[in-house]
């Protein structure tokens, strides 16, 4: 049996940096948890390594991963994580560190280039890390994350298959509630493995709420506040609290006619989905079927998309097409679009975990 891998020491990493420096070469440094390697990590590390002549990885210790990601992580201990990383062709050395931030390592190693993945900008880097990088004179390079690949999504897929864990859904709506009815039917006939744990409406007298009550679902009316078009701050917070209490995985906007803002938008980022009656990015906002007719479109349809702060602009998950027929009115067209919505929305929800989309408590990795 071969001996266990021993991670590099900080002094060894620094010696590597100084040796490269003498030759006018560059050391790249990056850091992270690297708990369960996937193609996204490998591609990221290849890109990072290409920024210099050798690369050292600062690997979060088991204790620091627990603090960053929760008590169930890491899946693999620090020596194993270091050994797997060190076997990659992009990686020259791995140093394990205890802090949640890599500040002390940056101070000790003085890398020429610091690579970071993801949604960061130079400005949104942790202030201490940024200060350490400035002291070290390191060039900061932000690399794009590879979409759809994350440790969390892999874990979600595995646990969903093993435990058959049901998605905890909240459905928000204001009107007729036909999409809610479609979701309820899919749950009842077993096509959608989910529990509807909250139904929320801003319209006390809506058919949406009536339907929810008739189906025996936990229905809740939220007073939207004094402005007839906007959802007031108190209502935004009340919805958030309600979702949190119900431990909701995914929030579905099914004809919710007011705009959701903070704190829901950020807290449920990636887990907040809307159905819209057009082929987005075409015809955003209200009256989409009418806009399609006015534009003379030969076809339109519906989109299930993630919700962000910008209206109808989040990532489209799936669409279905519907022809615009001669003589269509906005009403006849909308009715045909809804027939497709009622199939599309439950389907996307039933595939939620297989698509690697996040659920509650899933931080990205
Ligand atoms: C649907 O057409 C949906 O696309 C839009 O609002 C409508 C809601 O209909 N966002 P319903 O209340 O589900 O019948």
CSV table of C-alpha atoms and ligand atoms in Angstrom, one decimal:
chain,number,residue,atom,x,y,z
A,1,UNK,CA,0.0,0.0,0.0
A,2,UNK,CA,1.4,3.4,-0.8
A,3,UNK,CA,1.8,6.0,1.9
A,4,UNK,CA,-0.8,8.7,2.5
A,5,UNK,CA,-0.4,12.0,0.8
A,6,UNK,CA,1.1,14.7,2.9
A,7,UNK,CA,0.0,18.3,2.0
A,8,UNK,CA,2.7,20.9,1.4
A,9,UNK,CA,3.7,23.3,4.2
A,10,UNK,CA,3.4,27.0,3.9
A,11,UNK,CA,7.2,27.3,3.8
A,12,UNK,CA,7.4,24.9,0.9
A,13,UNK,CA,4.8,26.9,-1.0
A,14,UNK,CA,6.8,30.1,-0.3
A,15,UNK,CA,10.0,28.5,-1.5
A,16,UNK,CA,8.2,27.5,-4.8
A,17,UNK,CA,7.1,31.1,-5.2
A,18,UNK,CA,10.6,32.5,-4.6
A,19,UNK,CA,12.2,30.0,-7.0
A,20,UNK,CA,9.7,31.0,-9.7
A,21,UNK,CA,10.2,34.6,-8.9
A,22,UNK,CA,14.0,34.3,-9.5
A,23,UNK,CA,13.3,32.9,-12.9
A,24,UNK,CA,10.8,35.7,-13.7
A,25,UNK,CA,8.0,33.2,-13.6
A,26,UNK,CA,4.6,33.5,-11.8
A,27,UNK,CA,3.0,31.5,-9.0
A,28,UNK,CA,-0.8,31.3,-9.2
A,29,UNK,CA,-2.7,30.8,-5.9
A,30,UNK,CA,-6.4,30.0,-5.4
A,31,UNK,CA,-8.3,28.6,-2.4
A,32,UNK,CA,-11.5,26.7,-1.6
A,33,UNK,CA,-13.1,23.6,-0.1
A,34,UNK,CA,-12.9,21.3,-3.1
A,35,UNK,CA,-15.0,18.7,-1.3
A,36,UNK,CA,-16.3,16.6,-4.2
A,37,UNK,CA,-14.4,17.4,-7.4
A,38,UNK,CA,-16.4,17.8,-10.6
A,39,UNK,CA,-15.7,19.0,-14.1
A,40,UNK,CA,-16.5,22.6,-13.1
A,41,UNK,CA,-13.6,22.5,-10.6
A,42,UNK,CA,-11.2,20.9,-13.1
A,43,UNK,CA,-12.0,23.5,-15.8
A,44,UNK,CA,-11.7,26.3,-13.3
A,45,UNK,CA,-8.3,25.0,-12.1
A,46,UNK,CA,-7.0,24.6,-15.6
A,47,UNK,CA,-7.9,28.2,-16.4
A,48,UNK,CA,-6.3,29.5,-13.2
A,49,UNK,CA,-3.1,27.5,-13.8
A,50,UNK,CA,-2.9,29.0,-17.3
A,51,UNK,CA,-2.4,32.5,-15.7
A,52,UNK,CA,1.1,31.6,-14.5
A,53,UNK,CA,3.7,28.9,-14.4
A,54,UNK,CA,2.8,26.9,-11.3
A,55,UNK,CA,-0.2,26.8,-9.0
A,56,UNK,CA,-0.6,26.3,-5.2
A,57,UNK,CA,-4.1,25.7,-3.7
A,58,UNK,CA,-5.0,26.8,-0.3
A,59,UNK,CA,-7.4,24.1,0.9
A,60,UNK,CA,-9.8,24.8,3.7
A,61,UNK,CA,-9.3,22.4,6.6
A,62,UNK,CA,-12.2,20.2,7.8
A,63,UNK,CA,-12.9,22.5,10.7
A,64,UNK,CA,-13.1,25.6,8.4
A,65,UNK,CA,-15.3,23.7,5.9
A,66,UNK,CA,-17.8,22.9,8.7
A,67,UNK,CA,-17.9,26.5,9.6
A,68,UNK,CA,-18.4,27.7,6.0
A,69,UNK,CA,-20.8,25.0,4.7
A,70,UNK,CA,-22.5,23.5,7.7
A,71,UNK,CA,-22.1,20.4,9.9
A,72,UNK,CA,-22.6,17.9,7.1
A,73,UNK,CA,-19.6,19.0,5.2
A,74,UNK,CA,-16.9,18.1,4.2
A,75,UNK,CA,-17.8,14.8,2.7
A,76,UNK,CA,-14.1,14.0,2.3
A,77,UNK,CA,-11.4,14.8,4.9
A,78,UNK,CA,-8.7,17.3,4.3
A,79,UNK,CA,-5.9,14.8,3.5
A,80,UNK,CA,-8.1,13.0,1.0
A,81,UNK,CA,-9.2,16.3,-0.6
A,82,UNK,CA,-5.6,17.4,-0.8
A,83,UNK,CA,-4.5,14.1,-2.4
A,84,UNK,CA,-7.2,14.2,-5.1
A,85,UNK,CA,-6.4,17.9,-5.9
A,86,UNK,CA,-2.7,17.3,-6.0
A,87,UNK,CA,-3.2,14.6,-8.6
A,88,UNK,CA,-4.6,17.1,-11.1
A,89,UNK,CA,-2.2,18.3,-13.8
A,90,UNK,CA,-3.0,21.9,-13.0
A,91,UNK,CA,-2.0,21.7,-9.4
A,92,UNK,CA,1.6,21.8,-8.1
A,93,UNK,CA,1.0,21.9,-4.4
A,94,UNK,CA,-1.8,21.9,-1.9
A,95,UNK,CA,-1.6,23.7,1.5
A,96,UNK,CA,-4.2,23.1,4.1
A,97,UNK,CA,-5.3,26.1,6.2
A,98,UNK,CA,-7.5,26.5,9.2
A,99,UNK,CA,-9.0,30.0,8.8
A,100,UNK,CA,-12.2,30.6,6.9
A,101,UNK,CA,-10.3,33.2,4.8
A,102,UNK,CA,-7.0,32.7,3.0
A,103,UNK,CA,-5.6,36.0,4.3
A,104,UNK,CA,-2.7,34.5,6.4
A,105,UNK,CA,-1.7,32.2,3.5
A,106,UNK,CA,-1.6,35.1,1.1
A,107,UNK,CA,0.5,37.1,3.5
A,108,UNK,CA,2.9,34.1,3.8
A,109,UNK,CA,3.1,33.0,0.2
A,110,UNK,CA,2.9,36.3,-1.7
A,111,UNK,CA,1.5,34.7,-4.9
A,112,UNK,CA,2.0,36.6,-8.2
A,113,UNK,CA,-1.6,35.9,-9.3
A,114,UNK,CA,-4.6,35.2,-7.1
A,115,UNK,CA,-7.5,33.4,-8.9
A,116,UNK,CA,-11.0,33.4,-7.6
A,117,UNK,CA,-14.1,31.7,-9.2
A,118,UNK,CA,-17.6,32.8,-9.3
A,119,UNK,CA,-19.8,35.8,-9.0
A,120,UNK,CA,-17.2,37.9,-7.3
A,121,UNK,CA,-15.9,41.2,-8.6
A,122,UNK,CA,-12.6,42.6,-7.3
A,123,UNK,CA,-14.8,44.9,-5.1
A,124,UNK,CA,-16.9,42.2,-3.6
A,125,UNK,CA,-13.9,40.1,-2.5
A,126,UNK,CA,-13.6,39.8,1.3
A,127,UNK,CA,-12.0,43.1,2.5
A,128,UNK,CA,-9.3,41.3,4.5
A,129,UNK,CA,-8.3,39.1,1.6
A,130,UNK,CA,-8.2,42.0,-0.7
A,131,UNK,CA,-6.0,44.0,1.6
A,132,UNK,CA,-3.6,41.0,1.9
A,133,UNK,CA,-3.5,40.7,-1.9
A,134,UNK,CA,-2.6,44.4,-2.1
A,135,UNK,CA,0.2,43.9,0.4
A,136,UNK,CA,1.5,41.0,-1.5
A,137,UNK,CA,1.3,42.8,-4.8
A,138,UNK,CA,-0.8,40.0,-6.3
A,139,UNK,CA,-2.7,40.4,-9.5
A,140,UNK,CA,-6.4,39.4,-8.9
A,141,UNK,CA,-8.2,37.4,-11.6
A,142,UNK,CA,-11.8,36.5,-11.3
A,143,UNK,CA,-12.7,33.4,-13.4
A,144,UNK,CA,-16.3,32.5,-14.5
A,145,UNK,CA,-17.9,29.5,-12.8
A,146,UNK,CA,-18.8,26.7,-15.1
A,147,UNK,CA,-22.7,26.8,-15.1
A,148,UNK,CA,-24.7,23.8,-13.8
A,149,UNK,CA,-21.7,22.1,-12.0
A,150,UNK,CA,-21.5,22.4,-8.3
A,151,UNK,CA,-20.8,20.1,-5.4
A,152,UNK,CA,-24.2,21.1,-3.9
A,153,UNK,CA,-26.1,20.1,-7.0
A,154,UNK,CA,-24.3,16.7,-7.1
A,155,UNK,CA,-25.2,16.2,-3.4
A,156,UNK,CA,-28.8,17.2,-4.1
A,157,UNK,CA,-29.1,14.7,-7.0
A,158,UNK,CA,-27.7,11.9,-4.8
A,159,UNK,CA,-29.8,12.5,-1.8
A,160,UNK,CA,-33.0,13.0,-3.8
A,161,UNK,CA,-32.5,9.6,-5.4
A,162,UNK,CA,-31.6,7.9,-2.2
A,163,UNK,CA,-34.2,9.3,0.1
A,164,UNK,CA,-36.8,10.3,-2.4
A,165,UNK,CA,-37.1,13.5,-0.4
A,166,UNK,CA,-40.1,15.5,-1.5
A,167,UNK,CA,-39.8,19.1,-2.6
A,168,UNK,CA,-41.4,21.6,-0.2
A,169,UNK,CA,-43.2,24.0,-2.4
A,170,UNK,CA,-44.8,27.4,-1.7
A,171,UNK,CA,-47.2,28.7,-4.4
A,172,UNK,CA,-48.0,32.4,-4.7
A,173,UNK,CA,-50.8,33.8,-6.9
A,174,UNK,CA,-53.4,36.5,-7.2
A,175,UNK,CA,-55.9,35.4,-9.7
A,176,UNK,CA,-57.7,32.4,-11.2
A,177,UNK,CA,-55.3,29.8,-9.9
A,178,UNK,CA,-55.4,27.4,-12.8
A,179,UNK,CA,-51.6,26.8,-12.5
A,180,UNK,CA,-52.1,26.1,-8.8
A,181,UNK,CA,-54.8,23.6,-9.8
A,182,UNK,CA,-52.3,22.0,-12.2
A,183,UNK,CA,-49.6,21.7,-9.6
A,184,UNK,CA,-52.1,20.2,-7.1
A,185,UNK,CA,-53.2,17.6,-9.6
A,186,UNK,CA,-49.7,16.6,-10.4
A,187,UNK,CA,-48.9,16.1,-6.8
A,188,UNK,CA,-52.1,14.1,-6.3
A,189,UNK,CA,-51.5,11.8,-9.3
A,190,UNK,CA,-47.9,11.3,-8.2
A,191,UNK,CA,-46.2,12.9,-11.2
A,192,UNK,CA,-44.8,15.7,-8.9
A,193,UNK,CA,-43.0,14.4,-5.8
A,194,UNK,CA,-43.7,17.4,-3.7
A,195,UNK,CA,-45.6,18.8,-0.7
A,196,UNK,CA,-47.3,22.2,-1.1
A,197,UNK,CA,-46.5,23.6,2.3
A,198,UNK,CA,-47.6,27.2,1.8
A,199,UNK,CA,-50.1,29.0,-0.5
A,200,UNK,CA,-49.9,32.7,-0.3
A,201,UNK,CA,-52.0,35.4,-2.0
A,202,UNK,CA,-52.3,39.2,-2.0
A,203,UNK,CA,-56.0,39.0,-3.0
A,204,UNK,CA,-58.3,38.0,-0.3
A,205,UNK,CA,-61.2,37.1,-2.6
A,206,UNK,CA,-59.2,35.4,-5.3
A,207,UNK,CA,-60.2,32.1,-6.8
A,208,UNK,CA,-56.6,31.1,-6.2
A,209,UNK,CA,-57.1,31.3,-2.4
A,210,UNK,CA,-60.5,29.6,-2.7
A,211,UNK,CA,-59.0,26.7,-4.6
A,212,UNK,CA,-56.2,26.4,-2.1
A,213,UNK,CA,-58.7,26.2,0.8
A,214,UNK,CA,-60.9,23.7,-1.1
A,215,UNK,CA,-57.8,21.5,-1.6
A,216,UNK,CA,-57.1,21.6,2.1
A,217,UNK,CA,-53.8,23.5,1.6
A,218,UNK,CA,-52.3,25.9,4.1
A,219,UNK,CA,-53.6,29.1,2.5
A,220,UNK,CA,-52.5,32.5,3.7
A,221,UNK,CA,-53.7,36.0,2.7
A,222,UNK,CA,-51.1,38.7,3.0
A,223,UNK,CA,-52.3,42.3,3.1
A,224,UNK,CA,-50.4,44.0,0.4
A,225,UNK,CA,-50.5,47.4,2.0
A,226,UNK,CA,-51.9,50.8,1.0
A,227,UNK,CA,-50.6,51.1,-2.5
A,228,UNK,CA,-52.9,49.2,-4.9
A,229,UNK,CA,-50.1,48.2,-7.3
A,230,UNK,CA,-47.2,47.6,-5.0
A,231,UNK,CA,-46.4,45.1,-2.3
A,232,UNK,CA,-45.5,47.1,0.8
A,233,UNK,CA,-42.4,46.4,2.9
A,234,UNK,CA,-44.4,44.8,5.7
A,235,UNK,CA,-46.0,42.4,3.2
A,236,UNK,CA,-42.6,41.6,1.7
A,237,UNK,CA,-41.3,40.7,5.2
A,238,UNK,CA,-44.4,38.8,6.1
A,239,UNK,CA,-44.1,36.6,3.0
A,240,UNK,CA,-40.5,36.0,3.8
A,241,UNK,CA,-41.3,35.0,7.4
A,242,UNK,CA,-44.1,32.7,6.2
A,243,UNK,CA,-41.8,31.0,3.7
A,244,UNK,CA,-39.1,30.5,6.3
A,245,UNK,CA,-41.5,29.1,8.9
A,246,UNK,CA,-42.8,26.6,6.3
A,247,UNK,CA,-39.2,25.6,5.5
A,248,UNK,CA,-39.9,26.0,1.8
A,249,UNK,CA,-37.5,24.6,-0.8
A,250,UNK,CA,-38.9,26.3,-3.9
A,251,UNK,CA,-41.2,29.3,-4.3
A,252,UNK,CA,-43.5,29.2,-7.3
A,253,UNK,CA,-45.0,32.4,-8.6
A,254,UNK,CA,-48.2,31.3,-10.4
A,255,UNK,CA,-49.9,34.5,-11.5
A,256,UNK,CA,-48.7,36.5,-8.6
A,257,UNK,CA,-49.3,40.1,-9.8
A,258,UNK,CA,-47.2,42.2,-7.5
A,259,UNK,CA,-43.5,42.4,-7.5
A,260,UNK,CA,-41.5,40.5,-4.9
A,261,UNK,CA,-38.5,42.2,-3.5
A,262,UNK,CA,-36.1,41.8,-0.6
A,263,UNK,CA,-35.7,39.8,1.5
A,264,UNK,CA,-37.3,37.0,-0.5
A,265,UNK,CA,-35.4,37.7,-3.7
A,266,UNK,CA,-32.0,37.2,-2.2
A,267,UNK,CA,-32.9,34.5,0.3
A,268,UNK,CA,-34.6,32.4,-2.4
A,269,UNK,CA,-32.3,33.2,-5.2
A,270,UNK,CA,-32.2,30.1,-7.6
A,271,UNK,CA,-35.2,28.7,-5.8
A,272,UNK,CA,-37.8,31.2,-7.0
A,273,UNK,CA,-39.6,30.4,-10.2
A,274,UNK,CA,-42.2,32.2,-12.3
A,275,UNK,CA,-44.4,31.1,-15.2
A,276,UNK,CA,-44.9,33.8,-17.8
A,277,UNK,CA,-47.2,33.7,-20.9
A,278,UNK,CA,-44.6,34.5,-23.6
A,279,UNK,CA,-41.4,33.1,-25.0
A,280,UNK,CA,-39.1,35.2,-22.9
A,281,UNK,CA,-37.1,37.4,-23.5
A,282,UNK,CA,-40.0,38.5,-25.8
A,283,UNK,CA,-43.0,40.3,-24.3
A,284,UNK,CA,-42.0,40.9,-20.7
A,285,UNK,CA,-44.5,42.3,-18.1
A,286,UNK,CA,-48.3,42.4,-18.2
A,287,UNK,CA,-50.5,41.6,-21.2
A,288,UNK,CA,-48.0,39.3,-22.9
A,289,UNK,CA,-50.6,37.5,-25.1
A,290,UNK,CA,-51.9,40.8,-26.4
A,291,UNK,CA,-48.4,42.0,-27.1
A,292,UNK,CA,-47.7,38.9,-29.2
A,293,UNK,CA,-50.9,39.5,-31.2
A,294,UNK,CA,-50.0,43.2,-31.7
A,295,UNK,CA,-46.5,42.2,-32.8
A,296,UNK,CA,-47.9,39.9,-35.4
A,297,UNK,CA,-46.0,36.9,-34.0
A,298,UNK,CA,-46.8,33.6,-35.7
A,299,UNK,CA,-46.1,31.9,-32.4
A,300,UNK,CA,-45.8,32.6,-28.8
A,301,UNK,CA,-45.8,30.4,-25.7
A,302,UNK,CA,-44.9,30.3,-22.1
A,303,UNK,CA,-41.7,30.3,-20.1
A,304,UNK,CA,-40.8,29.0,-16.7
A,305,UNK,CA,-37.9,31.1,-15.4
A,306,UNK,CA,-36.0,31.9,-12.3
A,307,UNK,CA,-36.9,35.2,-10.7
A,308,UNK,CA,-34.4,37.9,-10.1
A,309,UNK,CA,-34.8,41.5,-9.1
A,310,UNK,CA,-35.2,42.5,-12.8
A,311,UNK,CA,-38.7,41.7,-14.0
A,312,UNK,CA,-39.1,38.5,-16.2
A,313,UNK,CA,-35.3,38.5,-16.8
A,314,UNK,CA,-34.0,35.6,-14.8
A,315,UNK,CA,-32.7,32.4,-16.4
A,316,UNK,CA,-35.3,30.6,-18.5
A,317,UNK,CA,-35.5,27.0,-17.4
A,318,UNK,CA,-38.0,25.7,-20.1
A,319,UNK,CA,-40.4,27.0,-22.7
A,320,UNK,CA,-43.4,25.6,-24.6
A,321,UNK,CA,-44.6,27.0,-28.0
A,322,UNK,CA,-48.1,27.9,-28.9
A,323,UNK,CA,-49.2,29.1,-32.4
A,324,UNK,CA,-51.0,32.4,-32.7
A,325,UNK,CA,-54.1,31.6,-34.8
A,326,UNK,CA,-55.9,34.0,-37.1
A,327,UNK,CA,-58.8,35.6,-35.2
A,328,UNK,CA,-57.1,35.0,-31.8
A,329,UNK,CA,-58.0,37.5,-29.1
A,330,UNK,CA,-55.8,38.0,-26.1
A,331,UNK,CA,-58.2,35.8,-24.2
A,332,UNK,CA,-58.4,32.9,-26.6
A,333,UNK,CA,-54.6,33.0,-27.0
A,334,UNK,CA,-54.0,33.2,-23.3
A,335,UNK,CA,-56.3,30.3,-22.7
A,336,UNK,CA,-54.3,28.1,-25.1
A,337,UNK,CA,-51.0,29.3,-23.6
A,338,UNK,CA,-52.3,28.2,-20.1
A,339,UNK,CA,-53.0,24.7,-21.4
A,340,UNK,CA,-49.2,24.5,-22.0
A,341,UNK,CA,-48.3,26.2,-18.7
A,342,UNK,CA,-50.3,23.5,-16.8
A,343,UNK,CA,-48.0,20.8,-18.3
A,344,UNK,CA,-44.8,22.8,-18.3
A,345,UNK,CA,-44.7,24.1,-14.8
A,346,UNK,CA,-45.3,20.8,-12.9
A,347,UNK,CA,-42.8,19.1,-15.2
A,348,UNK,CA,-40.0,21.6,-14.4
A,349,UNK,CA,-40.8,21.3,-10.7
A,350,UNK,CA,-40.8,17.5,-10.9
A,351,UNK,CA,-37.3,17.6,-12.5
A,352,UNK,CA,-36.0,20.3,-10.1
A,353,UNK,CA,-33.4,18.2,-8.4
A,354,UNK,CA,-32.4,16.3,-11.5
A,355,UNK,CA,-31.7,19.6,-13.1
A,356,UNK,CA,-29.3,20.4,-10.3
A,357,UNK,CA,-31.3,23.3,-9.1
A,358,UNK,CA,-30.9,24.3,-5.5
A,359,UNK,CA,-33.2,23.5,-2.5
A,360,UNK,CA,-33.3,24.9,1.0
A,361,UNK,CA,-30.0,25.0,2.9
A,362,UNK,CA,-27.9,24.4,-0.2
A,363,UNK,CA,-25.0,26.8,-0.3
A,364,UNK,CA,-23.0,26.7,-3.5
A,365,UNK,CA,-19.6,25.2,-3.5
B,1,LIG,C1,-50.6,32.7,-16.2
B,1,LIG,O1,-50.8,32.9,-17.5
B,1,LIG,C2,-49.1,33.0,-15.9
B,1,LIG,O2,-48.3,32.8,-17.0
B,1,LIG,C3,-49.1,34.5,-15.6
B,1,LIG,O3,-50.3,34.7,-14.9
B,1,LIG,C4,-51.3,33.7,-15.3
B,1,LIG,C5,-51.8,33.0,-14.1
B,1,LIG,O4,-52.9,32.3,-14.3
B,1,LIG,N1,-48.0,34.9,-14.8
B,1,LIG,P1,-53.6,31.4,-13.2
B,1,LIG,O5,-54.0,32.3,-12.0
B,1,LIG,O6,-52.6,30.3,-12.8
B,1,LIG,O7,-54.8,30.8,-13.9
